[in-house]
């Protein structure tokens, strides 16, 4: 089974029932893939939840996923380097956290499922692999 890191952008659409190619892919393939997460995605998702009951439910869901773990200092330096490399190439990433998320996928040699155009730019200019749709 493939392991796929799912970005915050997909989870937001998935939980809200917004159908995009990525959220439909996630919904239709949950039984066929191993869903991975990382601290940045967990933080972004949980900080947006208002009710305590919903927070417990979503946290429990994320607790059951494969967790990608990296040395925090090392990955922060790698993400900053990636961000700077992209800037030198004329590519500005709107949210620096996207570089962190990309590095979790790159370092673990897994694909990223996303609904965020910045990841297209990162993939075009790095070794990031993304889930592609034909």
JSON list of C-alpha atoms in Angstrom, two decimals:
[
{"chain": "A", "resi": 1, "resn": "UNK", "atom": "CA", "xyz": [0.00, 0.00, 0.00]},
{"chain": "A", "resi": 2, "resn": "UNK", "atom": "CA", "xyz": [1.21, 3.49, -0.83]},
{"chain": "A", "resi": 3, "resn": "UNK", "atom": "CA", "xyz": [1.86, 5.92, 1.99]},
{"chain": "A", "resi": 4, "resn": "UNK", "atom": "CA", "xyz": [0.61, 9.41, 1.21]},
{"chain": "A", "resi": 5, "resn": "UNK", "atom": "CA", "xyz": [1.03, 12.60, 3.21]},
{"chain": "A", "resi": 6, "resn": "UNK", "atom": "CA", "xyz": [-2.23, 14.54, 3.10]},
{"chain": "A", "resi": 7, "resn": "UNK", "atom": "CA", "xyz": [-1.95, 18.32, 3.28]},
{"chain": "A", "resi": 8, "resn": "UNK", "atom": "CA", "xyz": [-4.17, 20.58, 5.35]},
{"chain": "A", "resi": 9, "resn": "UNK", "atom": "CA", "xyz": [-5.80, 21.95, 2.18]},
{"chain": "A", "resi": 10, "resn": "UNK", "atom": "CA", "xyz": [-7.22, 18.51, 1.38]},
{"chain": "A", "resi": 11, "resn": "UNK", "atom": "CA", "xyz": [-8.37, 17.84, 4.94]},
{"chain": "A", "resi": 12, "resn": "UNK", "atom": "CA", "xyz": [-10.25, 21.15, 5.08]},
{"chain": "A", "resi": 13, "resn": "UNK", "atom": "CA", "xyz": [-12.12, 20.31, 1.87]},
{"chain": "A", "resi": 14, "resn": "UNK", "atom": "CA", "xyz": [-12.64, 16.69, 2.97]},
{"chain": "A", "resi": 15, "resn": "UNK", "atom": "CA", "xyz": [-14.13, 17.64, 6.35]},
{"chain": "A", "resi": 16, "resn": "UNK", "atom": "CA", "xyz": [-16.32, 20.36, 4.80]},
{"chain": "A", "resi": 17, "resn": "UNK", "atom": "CA", "xyz": [-17.58, 18.03, 2.06]},
{"chain": "A", "resi": 18, "resn": "UNK", "atom": "CA", "xyz": [-16.07, 20.18, -0.69]},
{"chain": "A", "resi": 19, "resn": "UNK", "atom": "CA", "xyz": [-15.31, 17.99, -3.67]},
{"chain": "A", "resi": 20, "resn": "UNK", "atom": "CA", "xyz": [-11.98, 18.59, -5.35]},
{"chain": "A", "resi": 21, "resn": "UNK", "atom": "CA", "xyz": [-9.91, 16.03, -7.21]},
{"chain": "A", "resi": 22, "resn": "UNK", "atom": "CA", "xyz": [-7.77, 15.59, -4.12]},
{"chain": "A", "resi": 23, "resn": "UNK", "atom": "CA", "xyz": [-10.60, 15.34, -1.57]},
{"chain": "A", "resi": 24, "resn": "UNK", "atom": "CA", "xyz": [-12.42, 12.84, -3.81]},
{"chain": "A", "resi": 25, "resn": "UNK", "atom": "CA", "xyz": [-9.20, 10.85, -4.22]},
{"chain": "A", "resi": 26, "resn": "UNK", "atom": "CA", "xyz": [-8.80, 10.72, -0.43]},
{"chain": "A", "resi": 27, "resn": "UNK", "atom": "CA", "xyz": [-12.43, 9.71, 0.12]},
{"chain": "A", "resi": 28, "resn": "UNK", "atom": "CA", "xyz": [-12.31, 7.02, -2.58]},
{"chain": "A", "resi": 29, "resn": "UNK", "atom": "CA", "xyz": [-8.93, 5.57, -1.58]},
{"chain": "A", "resi": 30, "resn": "UNK", "atom": "CA", "xyz": [-8.94, 5.55, 2.22]},
{"chain": "A", "resi": 31, "resn": "UNK", "atom": "CA", "xyz": [-9.02, 1.74, 2.18]},
{"chain": "A", "resi": 32, "resn": "UNK", "atom": "CA", "xyz": [-6.21, 1.51, -0.41]},
{"chain": "A", "resi": 33, "resn": "UNK", "atom": "CA", "xyz": [-3.59, 3.88, 1.00]},
{"chain": "A", "resi": 34, "resn": "UNK", "atom": "CA", "xyz": [-1.80, 4.53, 4.26]},
{"chain": "A", "resi": 35, "resn": "UNK", "atom": "CA", "xyz": [-2.57, 8.10, 5.26]},
{"chain": "A", "resi": 36, "resn": "UNK", "atom": "CA", "xyz": [0.33, 9.90, 6.90]},
{"chain": "A", "resi": 37, "resn": "UNK", "atom": "CA", "xyz": [0.39, 13.17, 8.76]},
{"chain": "A", "resi": 38, "resn": "UNK", "atom": "CA", "xyz": [2.99, 15.47, 10.25]},
{"chain": "A", "resi": 39, "resn": "UNK", "atom": "CA", "xyz": [2.99, 17.94, 13.15]},
{"chain": "A", "resi": 40, "resn": "UNK", "atom": "CA", "xyz": [2.46, 20.97, 10.90]},
{"chain": "A", "resi": 41, "resn": "UNK", "atom": "CA", "xyz": [-0.71, 19.53, 9.34]},
{"chain": "A", "resi": 42, "resn": "UNK", "atom": "CA", "xyz": [-2.06, 18.44, 12.73]},
{"chain": "A", "resi": 43, "resn": "UNK", "atom": "CA", "xyz": [-1.49, 21.92, 14.15]},
{"chain": "A", "resi": 44, "resn": "UNK", "atom": "CA", "xyz": [-3.10, 23.67, 11.17]},
{"chain": "A", "resi": 45, "resn": "UNK", "atom": "CA", "xyz": [-6.18, 21.43, 11.34]},
{"chain": "A", "resi": 46, "resn": "UNK", "atom": "CA", "xyz": [-6.67, 21.46, 15.10]},
{"chain": "A", "resi": 47, "resn": "UNK", "atom": "CA", "xyz": [-6.18, 25.21, 15.51]},
{"chain": "A", "resi": 48, "resn": "UNK", "atom": "CA", "xyz": [-9.14, 25.84, 13.21]},
{"chain": "A", "resi": 49, "resn": "UNK", "atom": "CA", "xyz": [-11.63, 23.75, 15.19]},
{"chain": "A", "resi": 50, "resn": "UNK", "atom": "CA", "xyz": [-14.02, 25.69, 17.41]},
{"chain": "A", "resi": 51, "resn": "UNK", "atom": "CA", "xyz": [-15.95, 23.08, 19.45]},
{"chain": "A", "resi": 52, "resn": "UNK", "atom": "CA", "xyz": [-14.31, 20.85, 22.04]},
{"chain": "A", "resi": 53, "resn": "UNK", "atom": "CA", "xyz": [-16.30, 17.78, 20.94]},
{"chain": "A", "resi": 54, "resn": "UNK", "atom": "CA", "xyz": [-15.23, 18.25, 17.32]},
{"chain": "A", "resi": 55, "resn": "UNK", "atom": "CA", "xyz": [-11.64, 18.77, 18.47]},
{"chain": "A", "resi": 56, "resn": "UNK", "atom": "CA", "xyz": [-11.65, 15.45, 20.35]},
{"chain": "A", "resi": 57, "resn": "UNK", "atom": "CA", "xyz": [-13.14, 13.65, 17.36]},
{"chain": "A", "resi": 58, "resn": "UNK", "atom": "CA", "xyz": [-10.68, 15.06, 14.82]},
{"chain": "A", "resi": 59, "resn": "UNK", "atom": "CA", "xyz": [-7.69, 14.64, 17.15]},
{"chain": "A", "resi": 60, "resn": "UNK", "atom": "CA", "xyz": [-8.63, 11.00, 17.67]},
{"chain": "A", "resi": 61, "resn": "UNK", "atom": "CA", "xyz": [-8.80, 10.57, 13.90]},
{"chain": "A", "resi": 62, "resn": "UNK", "atom": "CA", "xyz": [-5.32, 12.07, 13.45]},
{"chain": "A", "resi": 63, "resn": "UNK", "atom": "CA", "xyz": [-3.95, 10.02, 16.37]},
{"chain": "A", "resi": 64, "resn": "UNK", "atom": "CA", "xyz": [-4.72, 6.86, 14.38]},
{"chain": "A", "resi": 65, "resn": "UNK", "atom": "CA", "xyz": [-2.68, 7.93, 11.34]},
{"chain": "A", "resi": 66, "resn": "UNK", "atom": "CA", "xyz": [0.91, 7.16, 10.46]},
{"chain": "A", "resi": 67, "resn": "UNK", "atom": "CA", "xyz": [2.95, 9.97, 11.98]},
{"chain": "A", "resi": 68, "resn": "UNK", "atom": "CA", "xyz": [5.99, 11.30, 10.14]},
{"chain": "A", "resi": 69, "resn": "UNK", "atom": "CA", "xyz": [8.63, 12.37, 12.63]},
{"chain": "A", "resi": 70, "resn": "UNK", "atom": "CA", "xyz": [11.71, 14.46, 11.93]},
{"chain": "A", "resi": 71, "resn": "UNK", "atom": "CA", "xyz": [14.24, 16.27, 14.08]},
{"chain": "A", "resi": 72, "resn": "UNK", "atom": "CA", "xyz": [12.47, 19.66, 14.53]},
{"chain": "A", "resi": 73, "resn": "UNK", "atom": "CA", "xyz": [15.62, 21.76, 14.23]},
{"chain": "A", "resi": 74, "resn": "UNK", "atom": "CA", "xyz": [16.95, 19.88, 11.22]},
{"chain": "A", "resi": 75, "resn": "UNK", "atom": "CA", "xyz": [13.68, 20.03, 9.28]},
{"chain": "A", "resi": 76, "resn": "UNK", "atom": "CA", "xyz": [13.28, 23.74, 10.11]},
{"chain": "A", "resi": 77, "resn": "UNK", "atom": "CA", "xyz": [16.70, 24.42, 8.59]},
{"chain": "A", "resi": 78, "resn": "UNK", "atom": "CA", "xyz": [15.86, 22.27, 5.55]},
{"chain": "A", "resi": 79, "resn": "UNK", "atom": "CA", "xyz": [12.53, 24.08, 5.07]},
{"chain": "A", "resi": 80, "resn": "UNK", "atom": "CA", "xyz": [14.24, 27.48, 5.32]},
{"chain": "A", "resi": 81, "resn": "UNK", "atom": "CA", "xyz": [16.81, 26.33, 2.75]},
{"chain": "A", "resi": 82, "resn": "UNK", "atom": "CA", "xyz": [14.06, 25.12, 0.42]},
{"chain": "A", "resi": 83, "resn": "UNK", "atom": "CA", "xyz": [12.20, 28.42, 0.80]},
{"chain": "A", "resi": 84, "resn": "UNK", "atom": "CA", "xyz": [15.36, 30.42, 0.06]},
{"chain": "A", "resi": 85, "resn": "UNK", "atom": "CA", "xyz": [16.25, 28.20, -2.94]},
{"chain": "A", "resi": 86, "resn": "UNK", "atom": "CA", "xyz": [12.78, 28.75, -4.37]},
{"chain": "A", "resi": 87, "resn": "UNK", "atom": "CA", "xyz": [13.03, 32.53, -3.84]},
{"chain": "A", "resi": 88, "resn": "UNK", "atom": "CA", "xyz": [16.34, 32.57, -5.73]},
{"chain": "A", "resi": 89, "resn": "UNK", "atom": "CA", "xyz": [14.51, 30.85, -8.61]},
{"chain": "A", "resi": 90, "resn": "UNK", "atom": "CA", "xyz": [11.82, 33.54, -8.53]},
{"chain": "A", "resi": 91, "resn": "UNK", "atom": "CA", "xyz": [9.23, 31.36, -6.78]},
{"chain": "A", "resi": 92, "resn": "UNK", "atom": "CA", "xyz": [7.58, 32.83, -3.69]},
{"chain": "A", "resi": 93, "resn": "UNK", "atom": "CA", "xyz": [5.72, 30.40, -1.47]},
{"chain": "A", "resi": 94, "resn": "UNK", "atom": "CA", "xyz": [2.83, 32.14, 0.30]},
{"chain": "A", "resi": 95, "resn": "UNK", "atom": "CA", "xyz": [2.97, 30.08, 3.49]},
{"chain": "A", "resi": 96, "resn": "UNK", "atom": "CA", "xyz": [6.36, 29.02, 4.83]},
{"chain": "A", "resi": 97, "resn": "UNK", "atom": "CA", "xyz": [4.67, 26.06, 6.54]},
{"chain": "A", "resi": 98, "resn": "UNK", "atom": "CA", "xyz": [4.19, 24.55, 3.07]},
{"chain": "A", "resi": 99, "resn": "UNK", "atom": "CA", "xyz": [7.97, 24.14, 2.86]},
{"chain": "A", "resi": 100, "resn": "UNK", "atom": "CA", "xyz": [7.90, 22.22, 6.16]},
{"chain": "A", "resi": 101, "resn": "UNK", "atom": "CA", "xyz": [5.11, 19.95, 4.93]},
{"chain": "A", "resi": 102, "resn": "UNK", "atom": "CA", "xyz": [6.92, 19.38, 1.63]},
{"chain": "A", "resi": 103, "resn": "UNK", "atom": "CA", "xyz": [10.09, 18.39, 3.49]},
{"chain": "A", "resi": 104, "resn": "UNK", "atom": "CA", "xyz": [8.22, 15.73, 5.48]},
{"chain": "A", "resi": 105, "resn": "UNK", "atom": "CA", "xyz": [7.16, 14.16, 2.17]},
{"chain": "A", "resi": 106, "resn": "UNK", "atom": "CA", "xyz": [10.59, 14.59, 0.56]},
{"chain": "A", "resi": 107, "resn": "UNK", "atom": "CA", "xyz": [12.53, 13.19, 3.52]},
{"chain": "A", "resi": 108, "resn": "UNK", "atom": "CA", "xyz": [10.21, 10.18, 3.79]},
{"chain": "A", "resi": 109, "resn": "UNK", "atom": "CA", "xyz": [10.17, 9.64, 0.01]},
{"chain": "A", "resi": 110, "resn": "UNK", "atom": "CA", "xyz": [6.38, 9.68, -0.19]},
{"chain": "A", "resi": 111, "resn": "UNK", "atom": "CA", "xyz": [3.90, 11.60, -2.32]},
{"chain": "A", "resi": 112, "resn": "UNK", "atom": "CA", "xyz": [1.93, 14.58, -1.08]},
{"chain": "A", "resi": 113, "resn": "UNK", "atom": "CA", "xyz": [-1.81, 14.94, -1.74]},
{"chain": "A", "resi": 114, "resn": "UNK", "atom": "CA", "xyz": [-2.76, 18.60, -1.79]},
{"chain": "A", "resi": 115, "resn": "UNK", "atom": "CA", "xyz": [-5.17, 21.30, -2.99]},
{"chain": "A", "resi": 116, "resn": "UNK", "atom": "CA", "xyz": [-2.63, 24.14, -2.82]},
{"chain": "A", "resi": 117, "resn": "UNK", "atom": "CA", "xyz": [-0.96, 25.54, -5.94]},
{"chain": "A", "resi": 118, "resn": "UNK", "atom": "CA", "xyz": [2.22, 26.38, -4.03]},
{"chain": "A", "resi": 119, "resn": "UNK", "atom": "CA", "xyz": [3.00, 22.67, -3.86]},
{"chain": "A", "resi": 120, "resn": "UNK", "atom": "CA", "xyz": [3.00, 22.56, -7.67]},
{"chain": "A", "resi": 121, "resn": "UNK", "atom": "CA", "xyz": [5.73, 25.22, -7.62]},
{"chain": "A", "resi": 122, "resn": "UNK", "atom": "CA", "xyz": [7.67, 23.35, -4.93]},
{"chain": "A", "resi": 123, "resn": "UNK", "atom": "CA", "xyz": [7.42, 20.08, -6.89]},
{"chain": "A", "resi": 124, "resn": "UNK", "atom": "CA", "xyz": [8.58, 21.76, -10.11]},
{"chain": "A", "resi": 125, "resn": "UNK", "atom": "CA", "xyz": [11.68, 23.05, -8.34]},
{"chain": "A", "resi": 126, "resn": "UNK", "atom": "CA", "xyz": [12.59, 20.25, -5.92]},
{"chain": "A", "resi": 127, "resn": "UNK", "atom": "CA", "xyz": [12.32, 16.50, -5.44]},
{"chain": "A", "resi": 128, "resn": "UNK", "atom": "CA", "xyz": [8.80, 16.74, -3.96]},
{"chain": "A", "resi": 129, "resn": "UNK", "atom": "CA", "xyz": [6.45, 14.16, -5.46]},
{"chain": "A", "resi": 130, "resn": "UNK", "atom": "CA", "xyz": [2.74, 14.91, -5.54]},
{"chain": "A", "resi": 131, "resn": "UNK", "atom": "CA", "xyz": [-0.27, 12.77, -6.31]},
{"chain": "A", "resi": 132, "resn": "UNK", "atom": "CA", "xyz": [-1.09, 13.48, -9.94]},
{"chain": "A", "resi": 133, "resn": "UNK", "atom": "CA", "xyz": [-4.46, 13.13, -11.64]},
{"chain": "A", "resi": 134, "resn": "UNK", "atom": "CA", "xyz": [-4.87, 12.21, -15.30]}
]
